[in-house]
Amino acid sequence: MYIPDFKYHSPETLEEALKVFGSNDSIAPIAGGTDLLVEIKQGVRHFENLVSLNNIPELKNISEDENYVYIGPCVTHSEIEESDIVRNNIPALAETVGFIGSHQIRNSGTIGGNVCTCASCADTAPILIAYEADVEVSSAAESKRLPIATFFLNHHQTMLSKGELLTNIIIPKPKPNTGVYFEKFGLRESASISVASVAVSIIVKDKKIIRTNIVVGACASTPKKCPSAMKVLVNADPRELVKGSKTLSDIANAALKDIFPIDDIRGSAQYRLDIVKTLIIKAVLNAFERSFSLNIVN
Ligand SMILES: Cc1cc2nc3c(=O)[nH]c(=O)nc-3n(C[C@H](O)[C@H](O)[C@H](O)COP(=O)(O)OP(=O)(O)OC[C@H]3O[C@@H](n4cnc5c(N)ncnc54)[C@H](O)[C@@H]3O)c2cc1C
């Protein structure tokens, strides 16, 4: 099937892009096109206008200040993987994007496209929630900043309103003794869509776990934080976070009460529960180990 005709806009400034984007109803932004062009080709979506965001330098930039790492939405997964700023400050994000698709997909696909497609199986969503990232959303009238955890409303539905673009992803630099880990399970060894994924962050201070996030992806329409499991983990004795311990099992079992997995072509709900249990145990162990072994720049 051919891609239907559309008018292609290629603005060079964000101001121009927002103006064009807000001026028409049948219009969509395009970054790498690895999701959007597939959907257009399949006839699932149709637009008379596409606005490329790829010639706008500020949307393609990775930068940092004392407290935050800033990633423009049009930064590709490969660029994130190779970025020293990302690898030195938020290494689990560099690892996560390394699991996305194939080399070709990672060279074209962007972090903003992954977040804005808002597929239930999107791999960057759980890890960005675990890192407590914010997003910047801009329209021609204003820019606002909000926690990424509030951005995902449903499968393929974000909180972006008409005329709004995702313009920045802002990730706090982890405090000392923070460990973060992402693990996904797919049906193939490589280039595999997640059947389930888990992102865990753990902050340790004075030999106590003082803060944690446990986020399950690809099991519901949006990523799901696991408050019961986080409560068990934050109250756990760190000495008990060892392979085979009852504490690890309690954390994983608590998480299973926090999620209500879907049945779909990639796996049944029960299959997902079994996988999530295994992924959580592995992710908690690794995040905990990293909390004292990684020399995180602060
Ligand atoms: C073979 C294959 C394998 C894949 N494997 C994986 C995988 O393992 N894990 C995974 O998570 N994904 C996977 N994907 C999905 C896809 O590659 C990613 O979601 C990718 O990051 C999308 O980025 P993009 O730049 O190509 O987005 P586009 O296709 O350009 O855009 C996606 C959507 O986001 C909107 N959009 C883009 N940028 C913005 C912005 N700044 N503001 C507002 N809206 C915006 C577009 O309008 C569109 O609706 C795979 C896709 C393919 C084809």
Coordinates of N, CA and C in Angstrom, one line a residue, residues 216 219-221 224 255-263 269 272-273:
V216 N 5.9 -0.8 36.3 CA 5.7 -1.9 35.3 C 5.2 -1.4 34.0
C219 N 2.0 -3.9 30.4 CA 1.0 -4.8 31.0 C -0.3 -4.2 31.1
A220 N -0.4 -2.9 30.8 CA -1.7 -2.2 30.9 C -1.6 -1.1 29.8
S221 N -2.7 -0.3 29.7 CA -2.7 0.7 28.6 C -1.6 1.8 28.9
K224 N 2.6 1.5 34.9 CA 1.9 1.5 36.2 C 2.9 1.5 37.3
A255 N 3.8 -6.4 44.2 CA 3.6 -5.7 42.9 C 2.5 -6.3 42.1
L256 N 2.4 -7.7 42.2 CA 1.3 -8.3 41.4 C -0.1 -7.9 41.8
K257 N -0.2 -7.4 43.1 CA -1.5 -6.8 43.5 C -1.7 -5.4 43.0
D258 N -0.6 -4.8 42.5 CA -0.7 -3.4 42.0 C -1.1 -3.3 40.6
I259 N -0.9 -4.4 39.8 CA -1.1 -4.4 38.4 C -2.3 -5.3 38.0
F260 N -2.9 -5.0 36.9 CA -4.0 -5.8 36.4 C -3.7 -6.0 34.9
P261 N -2.8 -7.0 34.6 CA -2.3 -7.1 33.2 C -3.4 -7.4 32.2
I262 N -3.1 -7.0 31.0 CA -4.0 -7.3 29.8 C -3.7 -8.6 29.2
D263 N -4.7 -9.2 28.5 CA -4.5 -10.3 27.6 C -4.3 -9.7 26.2
A269 N -2.8 -12.6 30.5 CA -2.6 -11.9 31.8 C -1.8 -12.7 32.8
R272 N 1.9 -12.7 31.9 CA 2.5 -11.4 32.3 C 2.8 -11.4 33.8
L273 N 1.8 -11.9 34.6 CA 2.0 -11.9 36.0 C 3.3 -12.7 36.4

